[in-house]
Each structure stands twice: as C-alpha cells, then as structure tokens.
Short mmCIF file of C-alpha atoms and ligand atoms in Angstrom, two decimals:
data_model
loop_
_atom_site.label_atom_id
_atom_site.label_comp_id
_atom_site.label_asym_id
_atom_site.label_seq_id
_atom_site.Cartn_x
_atom_site.Cartn_y
_atom_site.Cartn_z
CA MET A 1 11.53 7.71 45.24
CA SER A 2 7.95 6.83 45.55
CA ASN A 3 6.95 3.60 45.57
CA ARG A 4 5.23 3.75 42.14
CA ARG A 5 8.76 5.19 40.74
CA THR A 6 10.05 2.40 41.80
CA PHE A 7 7.47 -0.30 40.50
CA LEU A 8 7.88 1.62 37.05
CA LYS A 9 11.32 1.46 37.06
CA LYS A 10 11.00 -2.26 38.05
CA THR A 11 8.35 -2.51 35.45
CA LEU A 12 9.73 -0.64 32.67
CA ALA A 13 13.10 -2.85 33.26
CA SER A 14 11.13 -6.30 32.63
CA THR A 15 8.52 -4.86 30.40
CA SER A 16 10.31 -1.98 27.79
CA LEU A 17 11.13 -3.74 25.23
CA LEU A 18 7.47 -4.85 24.54
CA LEU A 19 6.17 -1.36 24.75
CA PRO A 20 5.84 1.06 22.10
CA ALA A 21 8.67 3.97 23.38
CA GLY A 22 7.05 6.39 26.04
CA LEU A 23 4.43 3.59 27.00
CA ILE A 24 4.58 3.20 30.74
CA PRO A 25 2.15 0.13 31.89
CA ALA A 26 -0.01 1.74 34.62
CA CYS A 27 -1.03 -1.58 36.19
CA SER A 28 -0.74 -4.81 35.27
CA GLN A 29 -3.53 -7.35 34.68
CA SER A 30 -6.61 -6.37 37.28
CA GLN A 31 -3.51 -4.95 39.89
CA ASP A 32 -4.10 -1.13 41.40
CA THR A 33 -0.76 0.46 41.05
CA ALA A 34 -2.70 3.76 40.29
CA GLN A 35 -4.06 3.61 44.16
CA GLY A 36 -2.73 6.34 46.01
CA GLU A 37 -0.91 8.35 44.31
CA LYS A 38 -1.70 12.22 44.45
CA PHE A 39 -1.75 14.63 41.96
CA LYS A 40 -3.24 18.22 41.45
CA PRO A 41 -3.52 19.56 39.52
CA LEU A 42 -4.28 16.52 37.20
CA ILE A 43 -5.50 15.53 33.45
CA LEU A 44 -6.11 12.14 32.37
CA SER A 45 -7.45 11.57 28.73
CA THR A 46 -8.12 8.24 26.45
CA TRP A 47 -5.84 7.06 23.93
CA ASP A 48 -2.35 8.12 22.49
CA HIS A 49 -4.49 11.08 21.02
CA GLY A 50 -4.97 11.73 24.70
CA MET A 51 -1.40 13.29 24.86
CA PRO A 52 -1.25 16.39 22.38
CA ALA A 53 -4.84 17.16 23.97
CA ASN A 54 -3.40 17.03 27.10
CA ASP A 55 -0.54 19.25 26.12
CA ARG A 56 -3.21 21.78 25.07
CA ALA A 57 -5.29 21.71 27.76
CA TRP A 58 -2.45 22.06 30.53
CA LYS A 59 -1.42 25.03 28.46
CA VAL A 60 -4.75 26.72 28.88
CA LEU A 61 -4.97 25.85 32.21
CA MET A 62 -1.33 26.77 33.03
CA GLU A 63 -2.21 30.11 31.54
CA THR A 64 -5.69 30.84 32.54
CA GLY A 65 -6.67 28.94 35.19
CA ASP A 66 -10.12 28.14 33.53
CA LEU A 67 -10.45 24.35 33.72
CA VAL A 68 -13.64 24.40 31.58
CA SER A 69 -12.13 26.13 28.73
CA ALA A 70 -9.53 23.97 29.40
CA VAL A 71 -10.80 20.73 29.01
CA GLU A 72 -12.27 21.94 25.74
CA GLU A 73 -9.70 23.57 24.36
CA GLY A 74 -7.77 20.29 24.88
CA VAL A 75 -10.15 17.82 23.37
CA LYS A 76 -10.23 20.18 19.89
CA VAL A 77 -7.15 19.20 19.27
CA THR A 78 -8.52 15.56 18.28
CA GLU A 79 -11.16 17.38 16.39
CA LEU A 80 -8.95 18.57 14.26
CA ASP A 81 -6.32 15.96 14.09
CA MET A 82 -6.83 14.67 10.59
CA GLU A 83 -5.40 11.04 11.27
CA ASN A 84 -8.06 10.78 13.48
CA LEU A 85 -10.93 8.53 12.32
CA SER A 86 -13.19 8.52 15.35
CA VAL A 87 -13.37 11.76 16.27
CA GLY A 88 -14.47 14.96 14.41
CA LEU A 89 -15.78 15.96 10.91
CA GLN A 90 -12.91 13.87 9.18
CA GLY A 91 -13.83 10.89 11.27
CA LEU A 92 -15.68 7.43 10.15
CA PRO A 93 -19.41 8.44 8.50
CA ASP A 94 -21.90 6.02 9.20
CA ARG A 95 -23.58 3.49 6.62
CA GLU A 96 -25.48 6.71 4.52
CA GLY A 97 -22.31 8.27 4.63
CA ILE A 98 -21.91 11.45 6.36
CA PRO A 99 -20.39 12.06 9.54
CA THR A 100 -22.39 12.45 12.48
CA LEU A 101 -21.01 13.74 15.74
CA ASP A 102 -21.74 13.71 19.40
CA ALA A 103 -19.98 15.79 22.52
CA SER A 104 -20.43 16.47 26.25
CA ILE A 105 -18.77 18.54 28.59
CA MET A 106 -19.46 19.06 32.55
CA LYS A 107 -18.39 20.82 35.33
CA GLY A 108 -18.06 19.65 39.02
CA ASP A 109 -21.29 21.63 40.34
CA GLY A 110 -22.95 19.98 38.14
CA SER A 111 -23.71 22.30 35.42
CA CYS A 112 -23.59 20.03 31.83
CA GLY A 113 -24.28 20.73 28.15
CA SER A 114 -24.45 17.95 24.72
CA VAL A 115 -25.22 18.01 21.35
CA ALA A 116 -25.70 14.38 19.30
CA PHE A 117 -26.14 13.15 15.85
CA VAL A 118 -25.09 16.73 14.98
CA ARG A 119 -23.95 17.53 10.99
CA GLN A 120 -21.33 19.86 9.85
CA VAL A 121 -20.04 21.17 13.10
CA ARG A 122 -16.09 21.40 13.09
CA HIS A 123 -16.15 22.00 16.85
CA PRO A 124 -19.00 19.80 18.70
CA ILE A 125 -17.43 20.21 22.05
CA SER A 126 -17.74 24.24 21.66
CA LEU A 127 -21.34 23.53 20.96
CA ALA A 128 -21.98 21.56 23.94
CA ARG A 129 -20.09 24.00 26.13
CA ARG A 130 -22.90 27.41 24.91
CA VAL A 131 -25.46 24.49 25.07
CA MET A 132 -24.47 24.33 28.67
CA GLU A 133 -23.56 28.20 29.40
CA GLU A 134 -26.35 29.71 26.82
CA THR A 135 -29.61 27.36 27.11
CA PRO A 136 -31.23 26.19 30.00
CA HIS A 137 -31.07 22.54 28.41
CA VAL A 138 -28.94 20.14 28.55
CA MET A 139 -28.83 18.39 25.33
CA LEU A 140 -29.62 19.40 22.15
CA VAL A 141 -29.81 16.74 18.81
CA GLY A 142 -29.42 16.80 15.14
CA GLU A 143 -31.04 19.58 13.15
CA GLY A 144 -31.87 21.34 16.91
CA ALA A 145 -28.30 21.61 17.30
CA ARG A 146 -27.40 22.10 14.07
CA GLN A 147 -29.55 25.12 14.41
CA PHE A 148 -28.50 26.11 17.50
CA ALA A 149 -24.54 26.00 15.72
CA ILE A 150 -25.87 28.36 13.24
CA ALA A 151 -27.42 30.94 15.24
CA ARG A 152 -24.70 31.06 17.21
CA GLY A 153 -22.03 31.76 14.19
CA PHE A 154 -20.53 28.26 13.95
CA PRO A 155 -19.59 28.01 10.06
CA MET A 156 -20.99 24.86 9.05
CA GLU A 157 -18.20 22.71 7.20
CA GLU A 158 -19.18 21.15 3.62
CA GLU A 159 -19.99 17.63 3.87
CA VAL A 160 -17.12 15.93 2.31
CA LEU A 161 -15.38 13.33 3.57
CA SER A 162 -11.67 13.39 4.16
CA PRO A 163 -9.79 11.15 2.24
CA LYS A 164 -8.86 8.57 4.40
CA ALA A 165 -12.53 8.21 6.05
CA GLU A 166 -13.56 8.37 2.01
CA ALA A 167 -11.76 5.17 1.26
CA ALA A 168 -12.67 3.28 4.25
CA TYR A 169 -16.28 4.15 3.79
CA GLN A 170 -15.45 2.52 -0.04
CA GLU A 171 -14.45 -0.36 0.87
CA TRP A 172 -16.95 -1.11 3.81
CA LYS A 173 -19.71 -0.38 0.72
CA VAL A 174 -18.70 -3.52 -0.87
CA GLU A 175 -20.21 -5.39 1.49
CA SER A 176 -22.21 -3.21 4.05
CA GLN A 177 -22.33 -5.73 6.71
CA TYR A 178 -23.93 -3.96 9.58
CA LYS A 179 -21.56 -4.76 12.24
CA PRO A 180 -20.30 -1.61 13.79
CA ILE A 181 -16.61 -1.68 14.54
CA ILE A 182 -15.05 -0.74 17.26
CA ASN A 183 -11.64 -0.45 17.66
CA ILE A 184 -9.99 -2.34 20.63
CA GLU A 185 -6.61 -0.91 20.21
CA ASN A 186 -5.86 3.12 19.75
CA HIS A 187 -7.86 5.71 17.89
CA ASP A 188 -11.26 6.04 19.67
CA THR A 189 -13.23 8.67 21.24
CA ILE A 190 -11.41 11.16 23.51
CA GLY A 191 -12.96 12.00 26.84
CA MET A 192 -10.69 14.01 29.21
CA ILE A 193 -11.25 14.61 32.98
CA ALA A 194 -9.16 17.02 34.92
CA LEU A 195 -8.65 18.11 38.71
CA GLY A 196 -7.64 21.68 39.53
CA ALA A 197 -5.25 23.00 42.01
CA ASP A 198 -8.17 24.45 43.68
CA GLY A 199 -9.65 20.93 44.00
CA LYS A 200 -12.51 21.78 41.19
CA LEU A 201 -13.12 19.22 38.34
CA ALA A 202 -14.84 19.10 35.01
CA GLY A 203 -14.32 16.68 31.87
CA SER A 204 -15.49 16.68 27.80
CA CYS A 205 -16.08 13.86 25.67
CA THR A 206 -16.05 13.99 21.68
CA THR A 207 -16.35 11.11 19.02
CA SER A 208 -17.89 10.43 15.62
CA GLY A 209 -19.40 7.68 17.34
CA LEU A 210 -19.11 4.16 16.04
CA ALA A 211 -17.92 4.03 11.80
CA PHE A 212 -20.91 2.90 9.86
CA LYS A 213 -23.26 3.27 12.55
CA MET A 214 -27.35 3.83 11.62
CA HIS A 215 -28.09 7.13 10.64
CA GLY A 216 -29.25 8.60 13.98
CA ARG A 217 -27.40 6.69 16.05
CA VAL A 218 -25.93 8.16 19.35
CA GLY A 219 -23.67 6.48 21.69
CA ASP A 220 -23.10 6.98 25.21
CA SER A 221 -20.49 10.39 25.32
CA PRO A 222 -23.10 13.17 24.68
CA ILE A 223 -25.31 11.00 27.37
CA ILE A 224 -23.79 12.78 30.36
CA GLY A 225 -23.72 9.88 33.25
CA ALA A 226 -22.67 7.49 30.43
CA GLY A 227 -19.31 8.85 28.12
CA LEU A 228 -18.86 11.23 31.09
CA TYR A 229 -19.57 12.46 34.55
CA VAL A 230 -18.19 14.83 36.95
CA ASP A 231 -19.14 15.74 40.65
CA ASP A 232 -16.75 18.14 42.79
CA GLU A 233 -17.64 16.24 45.77
CA VAL A 234 -16.61 13.57 44.62
CA GLY A 235 -14.47 13.22 41.52
CA ALA A 236 -14.91 12.68 37.56
CA ALA A 237 -15.33 9.50 35.11
CA THR A 238 -15.05 9.37 31.41
CA ALA A 239 -15.58 6.28 29.11
CA THR A 240 -14.45 5.18 25.72
CA GLY A 241 -15.02 2.13 23.53
CA LEU A 242 -18.62 0.76 22.27
CA GLY A 243 -21.20 3.25 23.81
CA GLU A 244 -24.23 0.74 23.70
CA SER A 245 -22.56 -1.17 26.60
CA ILE A 246 -21.64 1.87 28.12
CA ILE A 247 -25.02 3.34 28.15
CA ARG A 248 -26.02 -0.19 30.22
CA ILE A 249 -24.01 0.27 33.06
CA CYS A 250 -24.37 3.86 33.50
CA GLY A 251 -20.48 3.67 33.26
CA SER A 252 -19.08 6.98 34.18
CA PHE A 253 -21.92 8.03 36.91
CA LEU A 254 -21.64 4.54 38.55
CA ILE A 255 -17.58 5.19 38.75
CA VAL A 256 -18.29 8.00 40.17
CA GLU A 257 -21.24 6.41 42.70
CA LEU A 258 -18.89 3.84 43.61
CA MET A 259 -16.01 6.35 44.60
CA ARG A 260 -18.69 8.29 46.99
CA GLN A 261 -19.14 5.11 48.64
CA GLY A 262 -15.62 4.90 49.01
CA ARG A 263 -13.95 2.88 46.81
CA SER A 264 -10.79 4.26 44.93
CA PRO A 265 -10.77 5.20 41.42
CA GLN A 266 -9.19 2.12 40.39
CA GLU A 267 -11.40 0.10 42.23
CA ALA A 268 -14.34 1.58 40.58
CA CYS A 269 -13.41 1.37 37.52
CA GLU A 270 -12.98 -2.08 37.56
CA GLU A 271 -16.10 -2.53 39.04
CA ALA A 272 -17.64 -0.80 36.39
CA VAL A 273 -15.89 -2.98 33.71
CA ARG A 274 -16.60 -6.13 35.57
CA ARG A 275 -20.65 -4.92 35.97
CA LEU A 276 -19.95 -4.11 31.56
CA ILE A 277 -18.65 -7.53 31.15
CA ALA A 278 -21.77 -9.25 33.69
CA LYS A 279 -24.39 -7.18 31.30
CA ASN A 280 -22.72 -7.47 27.64
CA ALA A 281 -22.30 -10.83 28.48
CA LYS A 282 -22.84 -12.28 25.11
CA ASP A 283 -20.69 -10.38 22.59
CA ILE A 284 -17.46 -9.27 24.76
CA LYS A 285 -15.06 -10.97 22.91
CA ASP A 286 -15.54 -8.03 20.15
CA ILE A 287 -16.18 -4.98 22.58
CA GLN A 288 -13.63 -3.09 24.02
CA ALA A 289 -14.47 0.06 26.61
CA GLY A 290 -12.15 1.39 28.88
CA PHE A 291 -12.68 3.94 31.83
CA LEU A 292 -10.79 6.63 33.49
CA ALA A 293 -11.31 8.06 36.62
CA ILE A 294 -10.21 10.79 38.66
CA ASN A 295 -10.85 11.65 42.72
CA LYS A 296 -11.08 14.82 44.24
CA ASP A 297 -7.88 14.13 45.89
CA GLY A 298 -5.83 13.71 43.00
CA GLU A 299 -5.94 10.04 42.53
CA TYR A 300 -6.93 7.83 39.63
CA GLY A 301 -7.61 4.59 38.12
CA ALA A 302 -8.06 3.32 34.49
CA PHE A 303 -9.36 -0.09 33.39
CA ALA A 304 -10.61 -1.71 30.33
CA VAL A 305 -12.35 -5.01 29.26
CA GLN A 306 -9.55 -5.70 26.84
CA LYS A 307 -5.34 -4.75 26.15
CA GLY A 308 -4.84 -2.13 24.54
CA PHE A 309 -6.36 1.11 25.55
CA THR A 310 -3.48 3.59 26.41
CA PHE A 311 -4.06 6.92 28.15
CA ALA A 312 -2.08 10.10 28.90
CA ARG A 313 -1.53 11.94 32.25
CA HIS A 314 0.07 15.45 32.59
CA GLN A 315 0.86 16.63 36.15
CA SER A 316 3.26 18.97 37.91
CA GLN A 317 6.00 16.88 37.90
CA GLY A 318 5.57 15.62 34.43
CA LYS A 319 3.38 13.50 31.67
CA ASP A 320 3.38 10.21 30.21
CA LEU A 321 1.31 7.94 28.26
CA LEU A 322 0.28 4.80 30.34
CA GLN A 323 -1.04 1.47 29.59
CA ALA A 324 -4.27 0.74 31.18
CA GLY A 325 -5.27 -2.67 33.14
CA TYR A 326 -7.54 -5.14 31.78
CA LYS A 327 -9.96 -7.55 32.74
CA MET A 328 -10.75 -10.35 29.55
C1 LIG B 1 -19.83 5.49 20.95
N1 LIG B 1 -18.19 5.60 22.76
O1 LIG B 1 -20.32 6.19 20.40
C2 LIG B 1 -18.22 5.88 21.20
C3 LIG B 1 -17.23 4.84 20.31
C4 LIG B 1 -15.80 5.57 20.80
O2 LIG B 1 -14.64 5.66 18.53
O3 LIG B 1 -15.64 5.10 21.51
N2 LIG B 1 -15.95 5.44 19.17
O4 LIG B 1 -19.52 4.61 21.02
#
C-alpha cells in the first residue's frame, strides 16, 4: 500500500466522524500529502459538483480519447444542474435581476477561448470552445458573444430566473445591499483540469459569477491566466472564489509559472494563496478562493484561503471527493 493510502486510512480512522460520507481529507492545514502521487489520466474539478462533472468527463475521455471534449462535456453537466446557483442560467442573477455568464477553455498548446458577460446561452463553455476553434480571437463579451452564439446556431433561452434564484433575488432586494456574496463552503464555480494518458493537458471553467454583482461585472473565470491556465510543457491550474482577488494575482498563470520553476503543484497552490492573502489582506476574512493544479507528470495539488474547499479527483484507480488544505 502506498504511503498516501496508508496516510488516508490513518487519517480517515481519526476524522471520519467529522466528515460528510465519502469526503476524504487531501491534506490538513498547510500540509502536503497530494504531492508525490502520479496519475495519468487524471481529472480534477472544483467543489462537490465536480463529482458528476468528472464522471461525464471521464466517460467522454475513455470513449473518445478527446481531452478537450472531456473538459467541455464535463462542465456542461454543472451548467445544467438546477441545484447549482453559481453556474449556468439557473445561477443567481446580477443586481438588475439578469443572469450573465462567464466561461473559458484552454489546451496545453496555448489554444484558448472565452466568453464573458454573456446572456441567454445555456452552455457558455461550448461557446468559449467555438471562440477558440472558429475565430481568430480569444475572448468575446456581452452582446458580441451573444450574436456569435446566434450565428453559430445556439438556442437563445428566455431570461426567466430559476425558482431558487428568483426567491433569493427577491430576498436580496429587500435590502439591496451591494455586498457580493462569495460562498465559503460549497456551490461555487466549476473549474476542471485534465491530463490525458499521452501527457497532454486541457481545462475548462464556467460560472454565473458573484451573486448580485454589478451589471457588466466579469470575474476571473473567463480571464485566461486568472481562472484557468494550461501549458503542456508544465501543467494546468484553475481557480474558484472571489474573482477580483484571483485576478489581482493572475492566480492560475502564477501557479503554472511556479511549477515551471520547480515547485510541486501543492507548493504552487499554497504560494498562490499566500500571495492572494497578501494582496487582499484588508478583506481577507470575507474572502474564499481556492486553486487546483496538475503537473505534466500527474502530480496534483489543491489549497484554499479558508476551510471548506472540496474537489473531485478521477483517475484509473477510482474517484473521490477530497478536502483541500487551507491557510486561515
Ligand atoms: C467569479 N470565481 O466570478 C467566480 C466566482 C465563483 O461562484 O467562484 N462563484 O468571481
């Protein structure tokens, strides 16, 4: 039995009563246990909803060997999940009551595409892929992105809030306080990074962004280098949490560059969190942000500002939901 499995068994024996069923602590506070494991293929996704998304991505990867389709199809599951209020058109709207979506997709050869502040599109991740594959551009926003979707035959959805989003919006309107809420626990953006058996990497990220944000606000998720970055020479990283804090440190690019300089994925995620805390010190107690990283050898890491960041891991030996380490 590997050291990690021995560690998990021991840790589970001592902590299983504290954790939801099936949740495994990947690493305790500022401690690295993920480092050193090597898996190919490997898929990681943010939060509990990463499990069904990874299931789909894994199936697509096994059936087609197509890593980009795997990361696209995987997060489409979350974009359709009516329980999820932070991804897809059912997500919480901006302060005008309108859901606006951000998404990005990237391959390890540098190809990438994203859409931001887009309305009425059920699958912004697929639109981001079309930007990557069918335009000379990297990013389309707002009405331009919507027009591109229409031109490519994407159905336009009616702008009707989901029942849960409507209820939350009505409740928010009572006080209409402009204080964007970031979930410290579950139900956040989905970011997915994947390493194929051939050593190639890809990633995707999709979100409805902050609840009750200003109309026009864009977070980290569609910004290449902030919410997602992938480089076949090194590895991949994705982010979740308060986008402004992640953009300030170019979080995902930073992690990939730290790995390029020799840090393990876990060390790189921890350094990104340290940097994020330093640059957002004044408000840090209200900020959650978490990072996932994979290097090209199949080692992985995860770390967050605060407790509660979970991530899903799929590899040939099985799948599990893990609890990331945290700083605060
Ligand atoms: C954003 N990173 O737009 C996203 C937020 C998030 O649910 O993770 N939200 O800032």
